Structures are given as C-alpha cells and as structure tokens.
Short mmCIF file of C-alpha atoms and ligand atoms in Angstrom, two decimals:
data_model
loop_
_atom_site.label_atom_id
_atom_site.label_comp_id
_atom_site.label_asym_id
_atom_site.label_seq_id
_atom_site.Cartn_x
_atom_site.Cartn_y
_atom_site.Cartn_z
CA MET S 1450 22.82 25.51 18.60
CA ASN S 1451 26.31 26.49 19.81
CA SER S 1452 27.87 23.20 18.85
CA LEU S 1453 26.71 23.88 15.30
CA LEU S 1454 28.41 27.24 15.08
CA PRO S 1455 31.71 27.21 13.28
CA ARG S 1456 34.29 28.18 15.88
CA SER S 1457 37.61 28.13 14.12
CA THR S 1458 39.25 28.75 10.78
CA GLY S 1459 38.45 25.20 9.76
CA THR S 1460 35.01 26.16 8.55
CA ALA S 1461 36.10 28.81 6.09
CA ASN S 1462 39.48 27.44 5.04
CA PRO S 1463 41.13 24.06 5.02
CA PRO S 1464 42.69 23.24 8.39
CA ARG S 1465 46.27 24.44 8.80
CA GLN S 1466 47.85 20.98 8.67
CA LEU S 1467 46.40 20.51 5.18
CA ARG S 1468 48.07 23.63 3.89
CA LEU S 1469 51.61 22.34 4.43
CA PRO S 1470 51.70 19.24 2.21
CA PHE S 1471 50.66 21.47 -0.64
CA LEU S 1472 50.50 18.87 -3.37
CA PHE S 1473 48.40 16.52 -1.32
CA TYR S 1474 46.02 19.32 -0.41
CA THR S 1475 45.80 20.55 -3.98
CA TRP S 1476 45.15 17.09 -5.33
CA ARG S 1477 42.53 16.29 -2.73
CA PHE S 1478 40.49 19.30 -3.67
CA VAL S 1479 41.26 19.49 -7.37
CA ALA S 1480 40.79 15.83 -8.23
CA PRO S 1481 37.04 15.73 -7.52
CA ARG S 1482 36.68 18.98 -9.43
CA ILE S 1483 38.23 17.36 -12.48
CA ALA S 1484 35.94 14.36 -12.11
CA SER S 1485 32.88 16.62 -12.06
CA VAL S 1486 34.08 18.44 -15.14
CA MET S 1487 34.72 15.23 -17.04
CA THR S 1488 31.30 13.67 -16.47
CA ALA S 1489 28.24 15.65 -17.52
CA LEU S 1490 26.54 17.03 -14.44
CA ASN S 1491 22.83 17.65 -13.98
CA VAL S 1492 21.82 19.53 -10.87
CA VAL S 1493 18.21 19.29 -9.74
CA ILE S 1494 17.12 21.51 -6.86
CA LEU S 1495 13.95 20.30 -5.14
CA ALA S 1496 11.89 23.28 -4.03
CA ALA S 1497 8.24 22.37 -4.39
CA GLY S 1498 7.56 21.78 -0.70
CA LYS S 1499 4.82 23.75 1.02
CA GLY S 1500 6.69 25.19 3.97
CA ILE S 1501 3.56 25.21 6.12
CA ARG S 1502 5.51 25.84 9.31
CA MET S 1503 6.84 29.16 8.00
CA HIS S 1504 3.31 30.59 8.44
CA SER S 1505 3.90 32.91 5.51
CA ASN S 1506 2.47 33.79 2.12
CA LEU S 1507 5.98 33.90 0.71
CA PRO S 1508 7.11 30.54 -0.74
CA LYS S 1509 9.64 29.01 1.66
CA VAL S 1510 12.61 29.06 -0.73
CA LEU S 1511 12.16 32.81 -1.27
CA HIS S 1512 12.66 33.68 2.40
CA PRO S 1513 15.92 35.59 2.73
CA LEU S 1514 19.14 34.32 4.20
CA ALA S 1515 21.67 37.16 4.48
CA GLY S 1516 19.40 39.32 2.34
CA ARG S 1517 19.01 36.85 -0.55
CA PRO S 1518 16.45 34.08 -1.14
CA LEU S 1519 17.40 30.68 0.25
CA LEU S 1520 17.13 29.32 -3.28
CA ALA S 1521 19.64 31.90 -4.57
CA HIS S 1522 22.29 30.49 -2.23
CA VAL S 1523 21.68 26.94 -3.45
CA ILE S 1524 21.73 28.06 -7.10
CA GLU S 1525 25.01 29.89 -6.54
CA THR S 1526 26.65 26.81 -5.01
CA ALA S 1527 25.26 24.64 -7.83
CA ARG S 1528 26.61 27.02 -10.48
CA ALA S 1529 30.09 26.81 -8.99
CA LEU S 1530 30.09 23.13 -10.07
CA ARG S 1531 29.58 24.19 -13.71
CA PRO S 1532 26.67 21.83 -14.37
CA LYS S 1533 25.48 21.00 -17.87
CA THR S 1534 21.86 21.44 -16.77
CA LEU S 1535 20.42 23.20 -13.73
CA SER S 1536 16.76 22.52 -12.93
CA VAL S 1537 14.56 23.75 -10.11
CA VAL S 1538 11.42 21.80 -9.25
CA TYR S 1539 8.89 24.26 -7.87
CA GLY S 1540 5.22 24.05 -7.03
CA HIS S 1541 3.99 25.79 -3.93
CA GLY S 1542 3.87 29.55 -4.49
CA GLY S 1543 3.22 29.07 -8.19
CA GLU S 1544 4.96 31.32 -10.65
CA GLU S 1545 6.31 33.63 -7.96
CA VAL S 1546 9.42 31.48 -7.51
CA PRO S 1547 10.63 31.57 -11.17
CA LYS S 1548 9.59 35.22 -11.39
CA VAL S 1549 11.61 36.38 -8.38
CA MET S 1550 14.58 34.25 -9.39
CA GLY S 1551 14.50 35.51 -12.99
CA GLY S 1552 17.89 37.20 -12.85
CA HIS S 1553 19.80 34.08 -11.80
CA GLY S 1554 20.88 32.84 -15.24
CA VAL S 1555 19.63 29.92 -17.31
CA ILE S 1556 17.48 27.66 -15.16
CA ILE S 1557 15.12 24.91 -16.27
CA TRP S 1558 11.96 25.56 -14.27
CA VAL S 1559 9.95 22.40 -13.68
CA LYS S 1560 6.51 22.61 -12.14
CA GLN S 1561 5.43 19.76 -9.87
CA GLU S 1562 1.71 19.64 -9.21
CA PRO S 1563 0.48 17.88 -7.15
CA GLN S 1564 3.49 17.17 -4.93
CA LEU S 1565 3.68 13.42 -4.49
CA GLY S 1566 7.09 13.15 -2.87
CA THR S 1567 10.78 13.60 -3.62
CA GLY S 1568 10.83 10.72 -6.14
CA HIS S 1569 7.87 12.26 -7.96
CA ALA S 1570 9.64 15.63 -7.98
CA LEU S 1571 12.66 14.12 -9.72
CA MET S 1572 10.38 12.33 -12.24
CA GLN S 1573 9.12 15.75 -13.39
CA ALA S 1574 12.68 16.95 -14.04
CA LEU S 1575 13.78 13.75 -15.81
CA PRO S 1576 12.85 14.77 -19.41
CA HIS S 1577 15.12 17.83 -19.10
CA LEU S 1578 18.22 15.96 -17.91
CA GLU S 1579 21.24 14.66 -19.78
CA PRO S 1580 20.87 10.87 -19.67
CA LYS S 1581 24.62 10.48 -19.11
CA GLY S 1582 26.93 11.48 -16.28
CA VAL S 1583 25.66 12.35 -12.83
CA THR S 1584 22.47 13.88 -11.47
CA LEU S 1585 23.05 15.78 -8.24
CA VAL S 1586 19.97 16.36 -6.07
CA LEU S 1587 19.97 19.42 -3.83
CA TYR S 1588 17.24 20.91 -1.63
CA GLY S 1589 16.16 24.52 -2.07
CA ASP S 1590 15.74 24.84 1.69
CA VAL S 1591 19.24 23.56 2.60
CA PRO S 1592 21.31 26.62 1.74
CA LEU S 1593 24.62 26.23 3.61
CA VAL S 1594 26.06 23.16 1.90
CA LYS S 1595 29.56 23.90 0.64
CA ARG S 1596 30.90 23.32 -2.84
CA GLU S 1597 33.76 21.24 -1.42
CA THR S 1598 31.24 18.90 0.19
CA LEU S 1599 29.35 18.47 -3.07
CA GLU S 1600 32.63 17.80 -4.87
CA LYS S 1601 33.24 15.01 -2.34
CA ILE S 1602 30.01 13.24 -3.25
CA LEU S 1603 30.67 13.77 -6.95
CA ALA S 1604 34.13 12.21 -6.67
CA HIS S 1605 32.92 8.75 -7.79
CA GLY S 1606 31.53 10.23 -11.02
CA ASP S 1607 28.85 7.94 -12.49
CA LYS S 1608 30.41 4.84 -10.91
CA ALA S 1609 28.36 5.02 -7.71
CA LEU S 1610 25.25 6.40 -6.08
CA THR S 1611 26.69 8.63 -3.36
CA LEU S 1612 24.72 9.91 -0.40
CA LEU S 1613 25.55 12.80 1.87
CA THR S 1614 24.92 11.59 5.41
CA VAL S 1615 25.51 12.88 8.94
CA GLU S 1616 25.24 11.41 12.42
CA LEU S 1617 22.90 13.32 14.69
CA ASP S 1618 22.38 12.99 18.44
CA ASP S 1619 18.68 13.37 17.74
CA PRO S 1620 17.81 11.87 14.33
CA THR S 1621 14.04 12.28 14.82
CA GLY S 1622 12.17 13.05 11.60
CA TYR S 1623 14.92 12.08 9.17
CA GLY S 1624 15.34 9.07 6.90
CA ARG S 1625 17.80 6.60 8.50
CA ILE S 1626 20.76 5.01 6.71
CA VAL S 1627 20.52 1.24 7.06
CA ARG S 1628 23.85 -0.59 6.67
CA ASN S 1629 24.59 -4.32 6.56
CA ALA S 1630 27.04 -6.24 8.76
CA LYS S 1631 29.89 -5.24 6.45
CA GLY S 1632 28.98 -1.62 6.92
CA ASP S 1633 27.67 -1.10 3.38
CA VAL S 1634 24.60 1.08 2.87
CA VAL S 1635 21.68 -1.13 1.85
CA ARG S 1636 18.66 1.18 2.01
CA ILE S 1637 17.09 4.26 3.59
CA VAL S 1638 14.05 3.99 5.81
CA GLU S 1639 11.90 7.03 6.50
CA GLN S 1640 11.04 7.92 10.12
CA LYS S 1641 7.37 7.14 9.57
CA ASP S 1642 8.12 3.69 8.12
CA ALA S 1643 10.95 2.76 10.50
CA LYS S 1644 10.79 -0.05 13.05
CA PRO S 1645 11.83 0.86 16.61
CA ALA S 1646 15.31 -0.62 16.12
CA GLU S 1647 15.77 1.37 12.89
CA ARG S 1648 14.71 4.55 14.65
CA LYS S 1649 17.75 4.14 16.90
CA ILE S 1650 20.07 4.61 13.91
CA ARG S 1651 21.76 7.99 14.22
CA GLU S 1652 23.16 8.23 10.70
CA ILE S 1653 20.62 10.14 8.63
CA ASN S 1654 19.95 10.98 5.00
CA THR S 1655 20.51 14.67 4.33
CA GLY S 1656 18.61 14.26 1.05
CA ILE S 1657 21.57 15.42 -1.01
CA MET S 1658 22.80 12.67 -3.34
CA ALA S 1659 24.69 12.07 -6.58
CA ILE S 1660 23.01 9.52 -8.87
CA PRO S 1661 24.39 7.84 -12.02
CA ALA S 1662 22.17 9.52 -14.62
CA ALA S 1663 21.96 6.49 -16.92
CA ARG S 1664 20.29 4.50 -14.12
CA LEU S 1665 17.95 7.16 -12.81
CA ALA S 1666 15.04 6.79 -15.23
CA GLY S 1667 14.87 3.02 -14.65
CA TRP S 1668 14.92 3.39 -10.87
CA LEU S 1669 12.30 6.15 -10.80
CA LYS S 1670 9.97 3.95 -12.90
CA ARG S 1671 10.21 1.25 -10.24
CA LEU S 1672 9.22 3.50 -7.31
CA LYS S 1673 5.97 2.63 -5.53
CA THR S 1674 3.81 4.51 -3.05
CA ASN S 1675 3.23 1.61 -0.65
CA ASN S 1676 4.59 3.50 2.37
CA ALA S 1677 3.32 5.42 5.38
CA GLN S 1678 3.03 8.70 3.45
CA LYS S 1679 1.70 7.22 0.16
CA GLU S 1680 4.45 9.12 -1.64
CA TYR S 1681 7.11 8.33 -4.24
CA TYR S 1682 10.20 8.28 -2.04
CA LEU S 1683 13.43 9.13 -3.88
CA THR S 1684 15.18 7.36 -1.03
CA ASP S 1685 13.83 4.01 -2.29
CA ILE S 1686 16.31 4.11 -5.18
CA ILE S 1687 19.08 3.14 -2.78
CA ALA S 1688 17.69 -0.37 -2.28
CA LEU S 1689 17.17 -0.59 -6.07
CA ALA S 1690 20.81 0.34 -6.68
CA VAL S 1691 21.93 -2.35 -4.24
CA LYS S 1692 19.71 -4.87 -6.05
CA ASP S 1693 21.26 -3.81 -9.39
CA LYS S 1694 24.77 -4.16 -7.91
CA VAL S 1695 25.54 -0.47 -8.32
CA LYS S 1696 28.00 0.76 -5.70
CA VAL S 1697 26.34 2.88 -2.99
CA ALA S 1698 28.73 5.22 -1.18
CA ALA S 1699 28.27 7.77 1.58
CA ALA S 1700 30.23 10.91 2.37
CA GLN S 1701 30.01 13.40 5.21
CA PRO S 1702 30.18 17.20 5.24
CA GLU S 1703 32.84 19.06 7.25
CA GLY S 1704 30.25 20.20 9.78
CA PRO S 1705 26.63 19.17 10.40
CA TRP S 1706 25.57 22.82 10.05
CA GLU S 1707 26.07 22.51 6.28
CA VAL S 1708 22.99 20.34 5.94
CA LEU S 1709 20.66 22.25 8.26
CA GLY S 1710 17.32 22.75 6.55
CA VAL S 1711 14.73 25.49 6.94
CA ASN S 1712 11.26 24.40 7.95
CA SER S 1713 10.40 27.17 10.42
CA LYS S 1714 11.30 30.76 11.22
CA ALA S 1715 13.33 29.49 14.18
CA GLN S 1716 15.46 27.33 11.88
CA LEU S 1717 15.80 30.22 9.44
CA ALA S 1718 17.10 32.44 12.24
CA GLN S 1719 19.49 29.69 13.36
CA ILE S 1720 20.86 29.26 9.85
CA GLU S 1721 21.29 33.01 9.52
CA ARG S 1722 23.46 32.97 12.67
CA VAL S 1723 25.55 30.08 11.33
CA TYR S 1724 26.03 31.93 8.05
CA GLN S 1725 26.97 35.16 9.84
CA ALA S 1726 29.36 33.36 12.18
CA GLN S 1727 31.13 31.97 9.12
CA TRP S 1728 31.54 35.50 7.76
CA ALA S 1729 32.76 36.78 11.11
CA TYR S 1730 35.40 34.08 11.51
CA ARG S 1731 36.53 34.52 7.92
CA LEU S 1732 37.06 38.23 8.66
CA LEU S 1733 38.87 37.48 11.92
CA ASP S 1734 41.10 35.03 10.05
CA GLN S 1735 42.04 37.84 7.68
CA GLY S 1736 43.03 40.05 10.61
CA VAL S 1737 39.93 42.23 10.90
CA THR S 1738 39.16 43.31 14.47
CA LEU S 1739 35.55 42.59 15.41
CA ALA S 1740 34.34 43.82 18.79
CA ASP S 1741 31.99 40.83 18.84
CA PRO S 1742 31.85 38.17 16.10
CA ALA S 1743 28.27 37.43 17.14
CA ARG S 1744 27.18 40.98 16.40
CA ILE S 1745 27.99 41.65 12.75
CA ASP S 1746 25.80 40.96 9.72
CA VAL S 1747 27.08 40.72 6.17
CA ARG S 1748 24.31 40.60 3.58
CA GLY S 1749 26.41 40.56 0.44
CA SER S 1750 30.18 40.86 0.37
CA LEU S 1751 32.63 42.68 2.60
CA ALA S 1752 36.25 43.15 1.54
CA CYS S 1753 38.62 44.52 4.20
CA GLY S 1754 42.19 45.84 4.10
CA ARG S 1755 44.68 45.61 6.96
CA ASP S 1756 43.91 46.74 10.49
CA VAL S 1757 40.24 47.32 9.92
CA ALA S 1758 38.16 47.48 13.10
CA ILE S 1759 34.40 47.04 13.29
CA ASP S 1760 32.41 47.71 16.44
CA VAL S 1761 29.20 45.92 17.43
CA ASN S 1762 25.92 45.69 15.51
CA CYS S 1763 27.05 46.86 12.09
CA VAL S 1764 25.22 45.69 8.97
CA PHE S 1765 26.96 45.47 5.59
CA GLU S 1766 24.73 45.08 2.55
CA GLY S 1767 25.50 44.60 -1.13
CA LYS S 1768 29.13 45.15 -2.06
CA VAL S 1769 31.15 46.92 0.63
CA SER S 1770 34.90 47.47 0.76
CA LEU S 1771 36.85 48.96 3.66
CA GLY S 1772 40.44 50.10 3.07
CA ASP S 1773 43.38 49.78 5.44
CA GLN S 1774 42.86 51.17 8.96
CA VAL S 1775 39.20 51.96 8.42
CA HIS S 1776 37.25 51.97 11.68
CA VAL S 1777 33.49 51.51 11.73
CA GLY S 1778 31.74 52.51 14.95
CA ALA S 1779 28.83 50.72 16.56
CA HIS S 1780 25.40 50.45 14.87
CA CYS S 1781 26.39 51.56 11.38
CA VAL S 1782 24.69 50.38 8.18
CA LEU S 1783 26.77 50.39 4.98
CA LYS S 1784 25.25 49.39 1.66
CA ASN S 1785 27.23 49.31 -1.61
CA VAL S 1786 29.92 51.58 -0.25
CA SER S 1787 33.65 51.76 -0.75
CA VAL S 1788 35.57 53.40 2.08
CA ASN S 1789 39.20 54.31 1.52
CA SER S 1790 42.05 53.89 3.98
CA GLY S 1791 42.23 55.68 7.30
CA THR S 1792 38.61 56.79 7.38
CA VAL S 1793 36.69 56.61 10.65
CA ILE S 1794 32.93 56.15 10.65
CA HIS S 1795 31.48 57.02 14.01
CA PRO S 1796 28.43 55.22 15.51
CA PHE S 1797 24.90 55.24 14.11
CA SER S 1798 25.86 56.31 10.60
CA HIS S 1799 24.02 55.13 7.49
CA LEU S 1800 25.83 55.06 4.13
CA GLU S 1801 24.44 53.87 0.81
CA ASP S 1802 25.78 53.77 -2.78
CA ALA S 1803 28.68 56.05 -1.99
CA GLU S 1804 32.43 56.37 -2.32
CA ILE S 1805 34.29 57.67 0.69
CA GLY S 1806 37.87 58.94 0.36
CA CYS S 1807 40.90 58.46 2.61
CA ASP S 1808 41.08 59.80 6.16
CA CYS S 1809 37.51 61.09 6.30
CA ARG S 1810 35.51 61.50 9.53
CA ILE S 1811 31.88 60.47 9.22
CA GLY S 1812 29.23 60.72 11.93
CA PRO S 1813 28.12 60.01 14.54
CA TYR S 1814 24.58 60.01 13.13
CA ALA S 1815 25.58 60.88 9.56
CA ARG S 1816 23.52 59.88 6.55
CA ILE S 1817 25.29 59.47 3.23
CA ARG S 1818 22.84 58.76 0.43
CA PRO S 1819 23.24 57.39 -3.12
CA GLY S 1820 25.47 59.17 -5.58
CA THR S 1821 27.79 60.71 -3.01
CA ARG S 1822 31.57 60.91 -3.48
CA LEU S 1823 33.75 62.31 -0.75
CA ASP S 1824 37.42 63.12 -1.41
CA ALA S 1825 40.18 62.79 1.18
CA GLU S 1826 39.89 64.20 4.71
CA VAL S 1827 36.28 65.28 4.40
CA HIS S 1828 34.36 65.62 7.68
CA ILE S 1829 30.63 64.88 7.71
CA GLY S 1830 29.36 65.29 11.24
CA ASN S 1831 26.24 64.57 13.28
CA PHE S 1832 22.83 64.93 11.68
CA VAL S 1833 24.29 65.82 8.31
CA GLU S 1834 22.65 64.32 5.22
CA VAL S 1835 24.54 64.26 1.93
CA LYS S 1836 22.85 63.11 -1.29
CA ALA S 1837 24.09 62.91 -4.90
CA SER S 1838 26.93 65.27 -4.10
CA GLN S 1839 30.68 65.45 -4.62
CA VAL S 1840 32.69 66.94 -1.79
CA GLY S 1841 36.31 68.06 -2.35
CA ALA S 1842 39.27 67.33 -0.11
CA ARG S 1843 39.33 68.75 3.42
CA SER S 1844 35.84 70.21 3.23
CA LYS S 1845 33.63 69.98 6.32
CA ALA S 1846 29.97 69.91 7.20
CA ASN S 1847 30.12 69.13 10.86
CA HIS S 1848 26.61 69.63 12.17
CA LEU S 1849 22.95 69.58 11.13
CA ALA S 1850 23.01 70.18 7.38
CA TYR S 1851 21.42 68.97 4.16
CA VAL S 1852 23.72 68.85 1.16
CA GLY S 1853 21.85 67.53 -1.89
CA ASP S 1854 22.69 67.62 -5.62
CA THR S 1855 25.72 69.73 -4.79
CA THR S 1856 29.29 70.03 -5.99
CA VAL S 1857 31.47 71.17 -3.13
CA GLY S 1858 35.08 72.23 -3.81
CA LYS S 1859 38.14 71.87 -1.59
CA ASN S 1860 38.58 73.42 1.87
CA VAL S 1861 34.96 74.45 2.15
CA ASN S 1862 33.33 74.99 5.54
CA ILE S 1863 29.59 74.41 5.64
CA GLY S 1864 28.13 75.84 8.83
CA ALA S 1865 25.56 74.23 11.11
CA GLY S 1866 22.02 74.33 9.80
CA THR S 1867 22.96 74.91 6.15
CA ILE S 1868 20.41 73.63 3.67
CA THR S 1869 20.69 73.30 -0.07
CA CYS S 1870 17.15 73.90 -1.34
CA ASN S 1871 17.46 71.58 -4.34
CA TYR S 1872 13.81 70.80 -5.02
CA ASP S 1873 11.16 73.16 -6.38
CA GLY S 1874 8.38 70.62 -6.05
CA ILE S 1875 8.89 69.30 -9.58
CA ASN S 1876 12.59 69.43 -10.49
CA LYS S 1877 15.91 68.98 -8.72
CA HIS S 1878 18.56 71.69 -9.19
CA ARG S 1879 22.28 71.76 -8.47
CA THR S 1880 24.22 73.90 -6.09
CA ILE S 1881 27.87 74.65 -6.80
CA ILE S 1882 30.16 75.68 -3.96
CA GLU S 1883 33.69 76.39 -5.16
CA ASP S 1884 37.00 75.97 -3.29
CA ASP S 1885 37.74 77.83 -0.04
CA VAL S 1886 34.16 78.97 0.56
CA PHE S 1887 32.86 79.61 4.08
CA ILE S 1888 29.11 79.22 4.54
CA GLY S 1889 27.80 80.74 7.76
CA SER S 1890 25.31 78.83 9.90
CA ASP S 1891 21.61 78.58 9.09
CA THR S 1892 22.04 79.42 5.43
CA GLN S 1893 19.69 78.35 2.66
CA LEU S 1894 21.23 77.98 -0.78
CA VAL S 1895 18.31 78.07 -3.24
CA ALA S 1896 19.37 76.01 -6.27
CA PRO S 1897 20.33 76.44 -9.02
CA VAL S 1898 22.94 78.65 -7.44
CA THR S 1899 26.73 79.05 -7.39
CA VAL S 1900 28.99 80.31 -4.63
CA ARG S 1901 32.29 81.39 -6.17
CA LYS S 1902 35.78 80.56 -4.93
CA GLY S 1903 36.77 82.09 -1.61
CA ALA S 1904 33.33 83.60 -0.95
CA THR S 1905 31.97 83.99 2.58
CA ILE S 1906 28.24 83.75 3.23
CA GLY S 1907 26.97 85.49 6.35
CA ALA S 1908 25.03 83.38 8.83
CA GLY S 1909 21.28 83.23 8.39
CA SER S 1910 21.34 84.11 4.69
CA THR S 1911 18.99 82.96 1.97
CA ILE S 1912 21.12 82.89 -1.17
CA THR S 1913 19.20 82.93 -4.45
CA ARG S 1914 21.76 84.45 -6.81
CA GLU S 1915 25.44 83.81 -7.53
CA ALA S 1916 27.74 84.88 -4.68
CA PRO S 1917 30.91 86.47 -6.14
CA PRO S 1918 34.43 85.25 -5.26
CA ASP S 1919 36.47 86.49 -2.32
CA ALA S 1920 33.67 88.67 -0.92
CA LEU S 1921 31.15 88.56 1.91
CA THR S 1922 27.59 87.98 0.74
CA LEU S 1923 24.70 88.02 3.15
CA SER S 1924 20.95 88.49 2.98
CA ARG S 1925 19.66 89.40 6.34
CA ALA S 1926 17.19 92.01 7.69
CA LYS S 1927 19.07 94.78 9.53
CA GLN S 1928 19.12 94.31 13.32
CA VAL S 1929 17.03 96.90 15.20
CA THR S 1930 16.70 97.70 18.90
CA VAL S 1931 13.58 99.27 20.48
CA PRO S 1932 14.81 101.23 23.50
CA GLY S 1933 12.66 101.20 26.64
CA TRP S 1934 10.50 98.28 25.42
CA LYS S 1935 9.03 96.23 28.32
CA ARG S 1936 7.99 92.59 28.29
CA PRO S 1937 4.34 92.11 29.38
CA VAL S 1938 4.06 90.80 32.96
CA LYS S 1939 1.51 88.35 34.40
CA LYS S 1940 -1.04 89.88 36.77
CA PRO S 1941 -1.10 88.33 40.31
CA LYS S 1942 -4.00 85.82 40.84
CA GLY S 1943 -7.37 87.29 41.89
CA GLU S 1944 -6.88 90.63 40.11
CA THR S 1945 -8.96 91.34 37.04
C1 UD1 I 1260 13.38 13.91 3.01
C2 UD1 I 1260 13.95 12.52 2.83
C3 UD1 I 1260 14.56 12.05 4.14
C4 UD1 I 1260 15.62 13.03 4.61
C5 UD1 I 1260 15.04 14.43 4.69
C6 UD1 I 1260 16.14 15.43 4.93
C7 UD1 I 1260 12.56 11.39 1.19
C8 UD1 I 1260 11.47 10.42 0.97
N1 UD1 I 1260 12.89 11.63 2.44
O1 UD1 I 1260 12.34 13.83 3.97
O2 UD1 I 1260 15.16 10.77 3.97
O3 UD1 I 1260 16.13 12.64 5.86
O4 UD1 I 1260 14.41 14.80 3.45
O5 UD1 I 1260 15.57 16.69 5.17
O6 UD1 I 1260 13.14 11.85 0.23
N2 UD1 I 1260 9.96 18.29 -2.26
C9 UD1 I 1260 9.46 18.52 -3.53
N3 UD1 I 1260 8.35 17.84 -3.93
C10 UD1 I 1260 7.71 16.94 -3.14
C11 UD1 I 1260 8.22 16.72 -1.85
C12 UD1 I 1260 9.35 17.39 -1.44
O7 UD1 I 1260 10.01 19.32 -4.28
O8 UD1 I 1260 6.71 16.39 -3.59
C13 UD1 I 1260 11.17 19.01 -1.82
C14 UD1 I 1260 10.93 19.95 -0.65
O9 UD1 I 1260 10.65 21.26 -1.10
C15 UD1 I 1260 12.24 19.88 0.10
C16 UD1 I 1260 12.77 18.49 -0.20
O10 UD1 I 1260 12.10 18.06 -1.36
O11 UD1 I 1260 13.18 20.82 -0.38
C17 UD1 I 1260 12.52 17.52 0.94
O12 UD1 I 1260 11.16 17.47 1.20
P1 UD1 I 1260 10.59 17.22 2.66
O13 UD1 I 1260 9.14 17.14 2.61
O14 UD1 I 1260 11.21 18.19 3.59
O15 UD1 I 1260 11.19 15.75 2.90
P2 UD1 I 1260 11.19 14.96 4.24
O16 UD1 I 1260 9.90 14.21 4.34
O17 UD1 I 1260 11.59 15.82 5.35
CA1 CA I 1261 12.36 18.56 5.46
#
C-alpha cells in the first residue's frame, strides 16, 4: 500500500527537471493534446459490472470517492479530453446509475443486458460512436487515471491501437501482455486462459486502451466466446490488430496507483487514501502547513493562501477557500465556506455554507450554519450556534448561545446563554441587534424583535418588544429575601 502512495511533488506536478527546459516540457504535454483535438474522440466508460464483492445494494460505480461517485471522477477526466461522444455502458443497478449521474452533462447511456464481457459491452456502444478517429475505453471503477496519462495513449491518434499497461510484482487476476522476441505486443491473455509460463508475465493490461475507430466495428464482429469465461473479450482485438498489421503500442502511467480498480470496500478505502495523499502533497507543495498529510480529507476543492496551517483530522467538503494565515484547528469540518485572512478556527468546529471575515476567532466547538456571514474580527466561541445571520465587525458571542435569523451590528457583545427565539412553531422571524449593543447573559430575544443602537439588556431578560437605544432594558422579577427562613433538615435515622 505505501509504495503506491504518491510521496513527492512528482505526482501532482511534472518533476522539477522538466520545468526548466520549458519548450520541451510544453511540447511534450501540449502535442498529444493537439493530436486528441484533431482526431475525433469517442470515450466509452465501461460500468456494467456487478461489483459483487462490494456487498452493497448501491451499484459499484456510485460508491463515493472523496464524496463523489467513482463514475463522476472518470467522467470528469474524460470530459477534460473534450471528446466528441461520451458513452457510459451500464447494466447492474439498472436506471439508478443514469438517474444519479443526471447532472453530469450530455452522456450517451447504453444499457448492456446481459453482461457478456468487455467486448460485448463495447458492441452495445458501437452504434452511438463516430466511426472515425479514436475510441478510448475507460473503466468506471478505475477513477484515479490522470488526463496526462490518457493523452499519452492518445498520442498516436488513429494510427495505432495503444494499450495502457503496468508491471506489477503480483499480476494475479489480470490479463497479461504477451510480446514477441522483438518486444512488440502480440496479444493479451486473460489469467483464466493463461498457460503457466504466461502467468509469469508481470506486464498487465489495465483495460484502458485507445482504438482506431474505423477498425473497431470489424474487430468486434470477429470476437468469439471460445475462452475460459465464455465471454466476448475486448482484449482479443489486440491479436486481430496484429493480424491486420495495425501498429499496437503500449504506454505506462506515471504511477501504478493511477490504474488501481475498485472491486471491494478495502480497495475503495485504499484508493481514497491515495486520492487524499495526492491532495495533501499538492497542498504541501503550495506551502500549506499540514500537521499530518495522512490526516486530512478534501471532498471537493480547497484553495489556500499563504501560510495557512491545518491541524489533524480536518474534513473539507464542497468548495472551501482559506485566506492567508488562516489556521484551522484539529477535528474541524468545513463545507462550502470561504474564510478570509488571519482567521483562526479552533478545534472541533463545524462550518457550512458560510462566509467568514478577516481575523475572526471561531470555536472551539462552534457551529456555523448555512447563510451566515461574519465580518472582520468577530469572535464566535464555544458551544455557540449561528444560523442565517450576519454579524458586524468586532462583535462577540463567546459562550453558549444560539443566534439564528439575526442581523447583528458592529461592536455587539452577546452574553453567555443568549438565545434568539426565532421560531414560533410555524414561521421563522428575524432579530435585529444594532451597533454597540450589550446583551446580558441568559437573555431570550423573542423574534421579531429589535434592540436599538447602544442598548444594554440586563441579564436574564426575556425581550419581546423593541429595546430603545442607549438605555438599559431588562425584564426580570424583583429579587426578594425572606428573613429568618430555614432550610428543612433531615431527621436522624430511627426517629419517626
Ligand atoms: C479486464 C480485462 C483484463 C484486465 C482487467 C483490468 C478483459 C477480457 N479483461 O478483466 O485484461 O487486466 O480488466 O482490471 O477485458 N464490464 C462491463 N460489461 C461486461 C463486463 C465488464 O461493462 O460485460 C466492465 C466492468 O464494469 C469493469 C470493466 O468492464 O468496469 C472490467 O470488467 P471486469 O469484470 O472487472 O474485467 P476483468 O475480468 O477483471
Ligand atoms: Ca476488475
């Protein structure tokens, strides 16, 4: 597992030595891109497999990697290649796959039923493909393959059938790449059909290949099921290409982790770690301080300014941005949040759909809920919940409060135990607290209600009407003392 984890910058960016000869680097990466633009590209994602070993009712390709379906990752990579057609062959899980993936742009959904092998899967997609250019086959359960790698196998355009292969220490289960004495690929043999000598071959078929589209229909027609699994093997087209004197090429990904597939929950967890390690090292490369690159999860995107520090076990979901010098304490969850420079978020805080200003102090144990906007230097302390509220600069709610549907002005102090009573059981109402207000502890503000500028609310008040500016308002029963009152005492045991 560890050898698969990307360890250096090389996984996220081109290695340093490639950056210097700029033209060479540019050409190496741009040239294949041009080739793929010039020839029409069909992408077919195979995703009809059963996924029995997932032991789940959810179709395999819908299981999440970094919070999004496996298939969504493959579709995103495919889209980056600007294909002319994008097809997904689905089967197991029925209509759930196209339904869940509905928002992912124009996709040709091709149902394969029954599932008679990878060659059969491609036969179903054939009527929807451009008969010219290149057909690129991807797997819906191989989500980490990089665009640069796909561009490598597309570099020959329609002049060759190009396979993506890797050498594995343990090739068990995979189709083996058989080469002749000259080193040319001549065919692929599946594990179940391989002779003992062939099983020793360590170069394997990842399944990802670029096929000259004009040849594909003819080759698929010639596939037979006379093999160990009685299936139409797509891999048999390699021998047909050799027979037809079409060049067969092979290319390798930067790291073997790119072609890891998901067949079980263990492999899904492993791929998640690889994906997260890539994020972590990308952040470290940018200068972000991570207490532990193995203990951060990014399920979406995370943009960081300079001198950002993130402690252990934080989860970032959706679109998160952290400005310069933002510090995030341990065990925080941030979802669709933008945090401006200099703000410190203390441990165990949960923030969602919110905008946090500069130099704020949040937490520990703060909860910022959707629709919240905090201006500069706001303090939201422990066990404070803020929802759908705007809080002006330098205002503070440091302990144990609920601030919901509220507009808070500048320089406001909200005492411990303050609650905005925003809900009457049917409707939500707003509370308005103007600038320079001081709210004493254990106050209930029954909305709709306004506290005017400079007002002070006495501790323990229940405020139901407007509190006027620059005055003390309190609602509290008068304190009384009963002189000579005695607490009852327990009788000694045995007495009645
Ligand atoms: C296939 C390759 C093998 C390669 C391996 C890499 C063939 C014959 N073999 O084997 O050389 O080393 O992948 O993982 O191609 N699928 C369908 N419809 C089907 C069968 C499969 O859509 O009828 C899809 C699956 O969902 C999956 C992919 O094709 O995404 C591969 O299927 P799988 O059954 O895993 O192929 P293997 O037998 O492992
Ligand atoms: Ca497989």
